[in-house]
């Protein structure tokens, strides 16, 4: 049996792990469009969250098991087509994540100074596709819109002393830009209240420990309506309860409190437009009231407006899946149509041998570990299907590696990735960093040669 997994981020590796557990030694080929594996762990998790990144050790164990091959720099739809994979594998699992991000969608969000948080994250994490971006951090005030963990990553990275980031794997160009940054004040804005914020306690609490930074909130914005109080009091309200307690502590702090930098959490304010003649000079927001039943409350505009003078706005309102070609896709949720991981068309008809997992399956939610259960579900579906019907041999028996070679695709294998990994760590060690990521694709071959020369 041969299985193809497209994408080597968390969901791809957890899918491989689940397959290996069912059938040890099974032949798995993983395809990755970049020159490095790990997806969001490498390019999404903040560089100062080293512990979260250590999950790559689990992925390395999966990759090291017999039967698994990794093909780096092979992009589905560009170097190889879905149909060509389906001709060669009994099952294809799509684990391509959510490669796009949502825009604010308000007037002025295309002005210079208006950025996408996901782009900023990919940029400081050394993602090759985002290397060229520039973020103007010359102003003193930045606003992050959104109350998720990405918003908190962005706010923290903007405010954290650069010396504390300099030992991480953050891209050197980003470190330099942050060293020259004038940002002193960051607002983190949400359209709903503190009980509805999606960020988690651990991430909020980090702001209390941030050297030279005061964390602030406003007591009046932390007042809860009845429905929000019921959310907090319910068994599902644990995280929110602790968030509100933390934020209340921030509300007790005197503004400034001796620090030159601050983060301020604001609630019930929805973005309306970005102002500025040319560059962004202010974000206009409308106050909101919450309406609806507990856990279903929506923000309704009050007609009261507020302008926050600022020079940079980061929209952190969620990631978005990108439709793989010829795969049934639900544009509304930006996910592949599926039932328990089995890809189905609009009428619910299964697409034989095609599966999905991770963010392209369930949307951009949960933490890295959430993908483990998600991939286990998909793999259970896959094996149930294989057991239900006789195993049909794929029509083409040749090795995909030959096809890629014939096409002149400059793909990488696992040994080459480990050489690049070693190269990055050595380059990082020279300047006291955990690693210096290889960012430019055209440097890959030279880096591989340099890694050989180390020995
Ligand atoms: P998220 O958790 O879904 O948060 C998105 C935020 O954007 C919500 O506060 C949402 O408000 C707001 N929003 C959406 N549309 C908006 C609009 N039009 N105007 C104003 N606000 C809007 O997404 P995320 O922060 O991108 O995170 C993605 C996933 O990665 C999450 O599961 C997150 O926990 C995870 N992650 C985890 C970590 C970590 O563990 N350290 C770090 C980063 C990311 P509403 O609730 O009102 O819709």
XYZ file of C-alpha atoms and ligand atoms in Angstrom:
503
model
C 0.000 0.000 0.000
C 1.243 3.447 -0.885
C -0.005 6.638 0.710
C 0.746 10.225 -0.330
C 0.490 13.083 2.142
C 0.519 16.600 0.730
C 1.983 19.017 3.254
C 4.509 18.355 5.999
C 3.155 20.574 8.738
C 1.685 19.257 12.005
C -1.411 17.655 10.458
C 0.665 15.965 7.745
C 3.095 14.480 10.271
C 0.317 13.403 12.628
C -1.401 11.713 9.670
C 1.842 9.886 8.838
C 2.213 8.865 12.491
C -1.352 7.495 12.568
C -0.775 5.535 9.342
C 2.494 4.121 10.683
C 0.732 2.987 13.856
C -1.862 1.094 11.815
C 0.605 -0.479 9.390
C 4.233 -0.265 10.509
C 6.647 0.146 7.595
C 3.903 1.235 5.190
C 5.113 3.271 2.232
C 4.339 6.969 2.766
C 5.495 9.792 0.519
C 5.160 13.320 1.916
C 5.218 16.296 -0.423
C 6.232 19.743 0.789
C 6.351 22.860 -1.362
C 9.079 24.537 0.717
C 12.642 23.413 1.353
C 11.922 22.704 5.017
C 9.290 20.616 6.790
C 7.117 21.456 9.876
C 4.768 24.021 8.284
C 3.217 26.269 10.898
C 5.585 25.073 13.625
C 8.443 26.589 11.662
C 6.661 29.525 10.028
C 3.774 30.307 12.393
C 4.772 29.552 15.989
C 6.518 32.611 17.420
C 10.297 32.265 17.620
C 10.293 33.032 21.355
C 7.953 30.070 21.965
C 10.774 27.551 21.716
C 8.959 24.924 23.782
C 6.119 24.779 21.269
C 8.647 24.256 18.508
C 10.132 21.208 20.241
C 7.249 19.149 18.796
C 9.460 18.866 15.696
C 11.301 16.093 17.570
C 8.123 14.014 17.372
C 7.847 14.799 13.666
C 11.501 13.790 13.143
C 10.789 10.422 14.726
C 7.893 9.913 12.331
C 10.063 10.983 9.400
C 12.832 8.595 10.468
C 10.613 5.507 10.366
C 11.201 3.105 7.503
C 8.941 3.501 4.497
C 8.602 7.279 4.748
C 10.049 9.511 2.056
C 9.900 13.305 2.159
C 9.940 15.320 -1.060
C 10.845 18.953 -0.409
C 10.312 21.722 -2.959
C 7.497 19.833 -4.659
C 4.306 21.818 -5.010
C 0.945 20.252 -5.737
C -0.585 21.819 -8.822
C 2.793 23.097 -10.013
C 5.319 20.252 -10.033
C 2.842 17.440 -9.699
C -0.908 17.266 -10.273
C -3.442 15.681 -7.940
C -4.453 13.254 -10.684
C -0.844 12.071 -11.007
C -0.736 11.315 -7.299
C -4.078 9.516 -7.435
C -2.691 7.377 -10.267
C 0.222 6.259 -8.097
C -1.121 5.990 -4.539
C -3.933 4.074 -2.906
C -4.792 7.156 -0.891
C -3.877 10.850 -1.015
C -4.206 12.901 2.182
C -4.353 16.675 1.784
C -2.714 18.425 4.731
C -2.051 21.782 3.140
C -3.136 23.990 6.055
C -4.598 27.464 5.666
C -2.179 29.400 3.538
C -4.207 32.572 3.146
C -5.444 35.110 5.663
C -8.559 37.209 6.076
C -8.526 40.934 5.435
C -10.220 43.523 7.606
C -12.479 44.401 4.706
C -13.018 48.036 5.759
C -12.267 51.182 3.731
C -8.599 52.140 3.838
C -7.276 48.673 4.637
C -5.101 48.869 1.528
C -3.248 51.997 2.698
C 0.478 51.865 3.433
C 0.751 51.024 7.121
C -2.120 48.519 6.982
C -0.771 44.993 7.341
C -1.902 41.458 7.721
C -0.795 39.881 10.998
C -0.285 36.514 9.284
C 2.095 38.148 6.773
C 4.046 39.773 9.600
C 4.295 36.415 11.392
C 5.506 34.627 8.246
C 7.972 37.479 7.599
C 9.615 37.431 11.034
C 9.684 33.636 10.866
C 11.727 33.670 7.647
C 9.103 32.250 5.277
C 10.577 32.482 1.750
C 7.335 33.853 0.258
C 7.227 36.771 2.708
C 10.892 37.773 2.828
C 10.325 40.711 0.467
C 7.707 42.407 2.668
C 8.456 45.623 4.510
C 6.811 46.827 7.699
C 7.100 50.476 8.589
C 7.667 50.498 12.338
C 8.784 54.115 12.494
C 5.619 55.305 14.283
C 5.034 55.042 18.040
C 1.571 53.468 17.998
C 0.393 50.244 16.400
C -3.044 48.658 16.569
C -3.615 44.932 16.310
C -7.210 44.057 15.397
C -8.420 40.688 16.661
C -8.460 38.862 19.968
C -6.809 35.567 19.029
C -3.390 34.183 19.899
C -1.905 35.465 16.646
C -2.811 39.007 17.716
C -0.990 38.429 20.995
C 2.067 37.040 19.196
C 2.205 40.164 17.041
C 1.738 42.539 19.985
C 4.390 40.736 22.036
C 6.920 40.619 19.206
C 6.410 44.345 18.560
C 7.096 45.178 22.220
C 9.549 42.572 23.459
C 13.130 43.716 24.077
C 14.975 42.737 20.904
C 17.893 41.298 22.877
C 15.519 38.610 24.123
C 14.572 37.731 20.560
C 18.131 37.848 19.250
C 18.938 34.344 20.519
C 15.895 32.779 18.862
C 15.495 31.620 15.279
C 13.791 34.876 14.245
C 14.995 35.963 10.799
C 17.936 38.379 11.075
C 16.321 40.984 8.821
C 13.302 41.027 11.171
C 15.525 41.412 14.228
C 17.188 44.368 12.582
C 13.840 45.969 11.703
C 12.601 45.452 15.264
C 15.810 46.902 16.676
C 15.110 50.068 14.683
C 11.414 50.073 15.571
C 9.893 53.097 17.310
C 6.733 51.274 18.342
C 6.063 51.965 22.025
C 2.328 51.516 22.340
C 0.275 48.617 21.004
C -3.519 48.412 21.221
C -5.093 44.973 20.926
C -8.670 45.554 19.757
C -11.603 43.156 19.748
C -15.121 43.641 18.447
C -16.587 41.581 21.297
C -15.973 41.467 25.046
C -13.356 39.893 27.305
C -15.482 36.756 27.785
C -15.480 36.141 24.017
C -11.761 36.707 23.412
C -10.177 33.694 21.732
C -6.682 34.145 23.153
C -5.550 31.805 25.920
C -4.436 32.575 29.505
C -0.844 31.506 29.066
C -0.394 33.946 26.195
C -2.134 36.832 28.038
C -0.090 36.182 31.174
C 3.144 36.581 29.180
C 2.502 40.321 29.022
C 2.867 40.551 32.805
C 6.376 39.191 32.478
C 7.447 41.298 29.533
C 10.398 43.453 30.571
C 9.796 47.183 30.209
C 6.156 46.741 29.137
C 3.006 47.717 31.051
C -0.143 45.728 30.264
C -3.337 47.772 30.504
C -7.088 47.316 30.230
C -10.097 49.472 31.105
C -12.358 48.428 33.950
C -15.489 49.722 32.179
C -14.769 47.511 29.151
C -14.424 44.455 31.381
C -17.964 44.788 32.739
C -19.968 41.755 31.633
C -23.583 41.606 30.515
C -25.784 38.767 31.806
C -25.133 36.456 28.876
C -21.364 36.917 29.180
C -21.533 36.271 32.919
C -23.383 33.030 32.146
C -20.665 32.091 29.648
C -18.075 32.612 32.361
C -20.061 30.652 34.934
C -20.560 27.647 32.654
C -18.165 24.667 32.701
C -16.901 25.769 29.261
C -15.998 29.179 30.666
C -12.775 28.207 32.392
C -10.349 29.835 29.964
C -12.508 32.968 29.691
C -12.848 33.211 33.476
C -9.105 33.245 33.906
C -8.696 35.680 31.015
C -11.085 38.111 32.672
C -9.243 37.749 35.996
C -5.927 38.490 34.275
C -7.349 41.441 32.367
C -8.832 42.829 35.578
C -5.351 42.885 37.023
C -4.265 44.918 33.978
C -7.132 47.342 34.647
C -5.742 48.020 38.127
C -2.364 49.107 36.770
C -1.706 52.804 36.467
C -0.992 53.752 32.842
C 2.734 54.069 32.231
C 3.714 52.441 35.534
C 7.282 53.443 34.940
C 7.608 51.630 31.618
C 8.172 53.276 28.271
C 6.226 50.589 26.383
C 2.689 49.403 26.859
C 0.073 47.072 25.491
C -3.570 47.977 25.972
C -6.392 45.486 25.588
C -9.590 47.128 24.337
C -13.013 45.514 23.950
C -16.306 45.973 22.123
C -14.777 48.079 19.390
C -15.223 47.068 15.756
C -13.003 48.499 12.997
C -14.816 50.870 10.640
C -12.133 52.480 8.470
C -8.468 53.359 8.292
C -7.763 57.042 7.859
C -4.796 58.854 6.443
C -3.894 60.950 3.492
C -1.528 58.404 1.991
C -0.220 56.454 4.980
C -2.370 55.278 7.858
C -2.768 57.921 10.569
C -5.737 56.545 12.512
C -8.075 53.617 12.903
C -11.732 54.506 13.367
C -13.767 52.028 15.409
C -17.397 51.785 16.400
C -18.412 50.841 19.921
C -20.466 47.653 20.105
C -23.039 46.052 22.364
C -23.318 42.301 22.560
C -26.596 40.674 21.628
C -27.741 37.085 21.671
C -27.694 33.972 23.801
C -24.618 32.899 25.776
C -21.846 31.645 23.426
C -23.759 33.049 20.440
C -23.436 36.740 21.176
C -22.766 39.052 18.267
C -21.412 42.583 18.233
C -23.920 45.250 17.173
C -22.784 48.798 16.432
C -23.838 51.471 18.919
C -23.340 54.427 16.601
C -20.585 55.771 18.872
C -17.252 56.135 17.128
C -13.670 56.435 18.288
C -10.499 57.255 16.345
C -7.199 55.844 17.569
C -4.262 57.749 16.103
C -1.726 55.158 14.944
C 0.834 54.573 12.233
C 0.456 50.814 11.739
C -2.563 48.495 11.815
C -2.209 44.721 11.857
C -5.341 42.785 10.926
C -5.295 39.576 12.939
C -8.727 38.261 12.083
C -7.929 34.692 11.098
C -6.282 32.484 8.500
C -8.018 31.190 5.396
C -7.647 27.919 3.485
C -6.664 28.005 -0.190
C -8.553 25.627 -2.486
C -6.363 22.902 -3.977
C -7.163 22.513 -7.711
C -9.900 19.996 -8.541
C -10.853 19.354 -4.932
C -14.411 20.014 -3.671
C -14.120 23.183 -1.609
C -16.511 25.148 0.551
C -15.644 28.767 -0.156
C -17.614 30.013 2.852
C -15.561 28.128 5.421
C -12.463 27.941 3.184
C -12.180 24.227 3.826
C -12.263 21.056 1.739
C -15.672 19.348 1.726
C -15.409 16.165 3.744
C -17.074 13.714 6.081
C -14.725 12.612 8.872
C -11.772 13.386 6.607
C -13.128 11.594 3.500
C -13.363 14.187 0.708
C -16.877 14.391 -0.730
C -18.415 16.482 -3.485
C -21.323 18.897 -3.065
C -23.837 16.050 -3.096
C -21.890 14.090 -0.520
C -20.401 11.593 -2.989
C -16.964 10.412 -1.752
C -13.943 11.142 -3.944
C -12.286 7.739 -4.015
C -8.930 7.640 -2.259
C -8.918 11.343 -1.346
C -8.740 12.570 2.271
C -7.977 15.745 4.172
C -6.761 16.741 7.599
C -5.751 19.764 9.672
C -6.686 23.362 8.921
C -7.737 22.622 5.323
C -10.252 20.169 6.842
C -11.607 21.916 9.933
C -10.511 25.536 9.471
C -7.833 27.515 11.325
C -8.623 26.547 14.908
C -6.967 24.824 17.829
C -3.381 24.351 18.903
C -0.687 22.187 17.272
C -1.800 19.113 19.254
C -5.400 19.463 18.041
C -4.140 18.190 14.692
C -3.222 14.856 16.232
C -6.806 13.797 16.943
C -7.917 15.359 13.687
C -5.420 13.293 11.686
C -6.251 10.163 13.655
C -9.885 10.603 12.635
C -8.951 11.003 8.962
C -6.652 7.974 9.015
C -9.324 5.877 10.747
C -11.723 6.818 7.938
C -9.078 5.983 5.346
C -8.455 2.510 6.786
C -12.160 1.840 7.200
C -12.563 2.598 3.475
C -9.636 0.376 2.537
C -11.091 -2.473 4.560
C -14.613 -2.019 3.234
C -13.728 -2.515 -0.413
C -11.058 -4.562 -2.173
C -7.849 -2.587 -2.473
C -7.703 -1.245 -6.011
C -4.191 -1.037 -7.404
C -3.404 2.437 -8.709
C -3.134 2.252 -12.514
C 0.434 3.568 -12.721
C 3.139 1.653 -10.919
C 6.126 3.917 -11.526
C 7.933 5.838 -8.825
C 6.921 9.466 -8.415
C 10.590 10.332 -7.947
C 11.229 9.305 -11.570
C 8.401 11.498 -12.795
C 9.762 14.472 -10.835
C 13.301 13.848 -12.094
C 12.070 13.568 -15.705
C 10.408 16.944 -15.199
C 13.595 18.468 -13.891
C 12.061 19.222 -10.479
C 14.866 20.035 -8.048
C 13.356 18.158 -5.124
C 14.978 17.502 -1.775
C 14.983 14.329 0.297
C 15.211 13.832 4.044
C 18.990 13.534 4.121
C 19.233 16.842 2.312
C 16.830 18.441 4.768
C 18.951 17.196 7.687
C 21.987 18.769 6.058
C 20.095 22.061 5.683
C 18.965 21.746 9.295
C 22.567 21.338 10.403
C 23.612 24.251 8.194
C 20.984 26.526 9.738
C 21.986 25.576 13.282
C 25.675 26.164 12.544
C 24.978 29.514 10.919
C 22.839 30.497 13.891
C 25.497 29.459 16.412
C 27.900 31.955 14.848
C 25.740 34.794 16.116
C 24.395 33.127 19.249
C 21.057 32.222 17.686
C 19.132 28.941 17.855
C 19.355 28.832 14.054
C 19.665 31.129 11.088
C 16.952 30.036 8.720
C 17.690 29.672 5.085
C 15.204 32.063 3.543
C 16.035 32.319 -0.127
C 15.238 29.331 -2.303
C 18.187 29.996 -4.607
C 20.562 29.521 -1.647
C 19.455 25.962 -0.963
C 21.948 24.145 -3.194
C 24.894 26.284 -2.001
C 23.858 25.634 1.622
C 23.762 21.898 0.965
C 27.280 22.076 -0.426
C 28.452 24.171 2.525
C 26.942 21.619 4.917
C 28.972 18.876 3.227
C 32.108 20.984 3.634
C 31.541 21.112 7.434
C 32.534 17.455 7.618
P -8.701 33.289 16.073
O -8.318 32.644 17.343
O -9.841 32.707 15.328
O -9.003 34.839 16.396
C -9.490 35.689 15.401
C -9.963 36.981 16.028
O -10.317 37.863 14.987
C -11.195 36.843 16.927
O -11.038 37.656 18.053
C -12.330 37.366 16.031
O -13.402 37.959 16.737
C -11.593 38.446 15.283
N -12.250 38.826 14.040
C -12.582 38.047 12.989
N -13.132 38.782 12.009
C -13.128 40.070 12.451
C -13.548 41.294 11.891
N -14.079 41.349 10.678
N -13.404 42.413 12.635
C -12.873 42.373 13.867
N -12.435 41.240 14.444
C -12.584 40.102 13.750
O -7.508 33.314 15.014
P -5.919 33.480 15.136
O -5.525 34.413 16.206
O -5.495 33.762 13.737
O -5.420 32.031 15.553
C -5.613 30.887 14.702
C -5.416 29.626 15.520
O -4.035 29.464 15.847
C -6.162 29.658 16.842
O -6.683 28.393 17.118
C -5.076 30.009 17.837
O -5.323 29.598 19.165
C -3.885 29.280 17.232
N -2.627 29.888 17.724
C -2.131 29.410 18.887
C -0.993 29.981 19.424
C -0.451 29.462 20.730
O -0.894 28.424 21.192
N 0.471 30.161 21.346
C -0.355 31.038 18.763
C -0.895 31.511 17.578
C -2.045 30.921 17.057
P -14.786 37.180 16.918
O -14.547 36.182 17.975
O -15.722 38.266 17.301
O -15.106 36.555 15.601
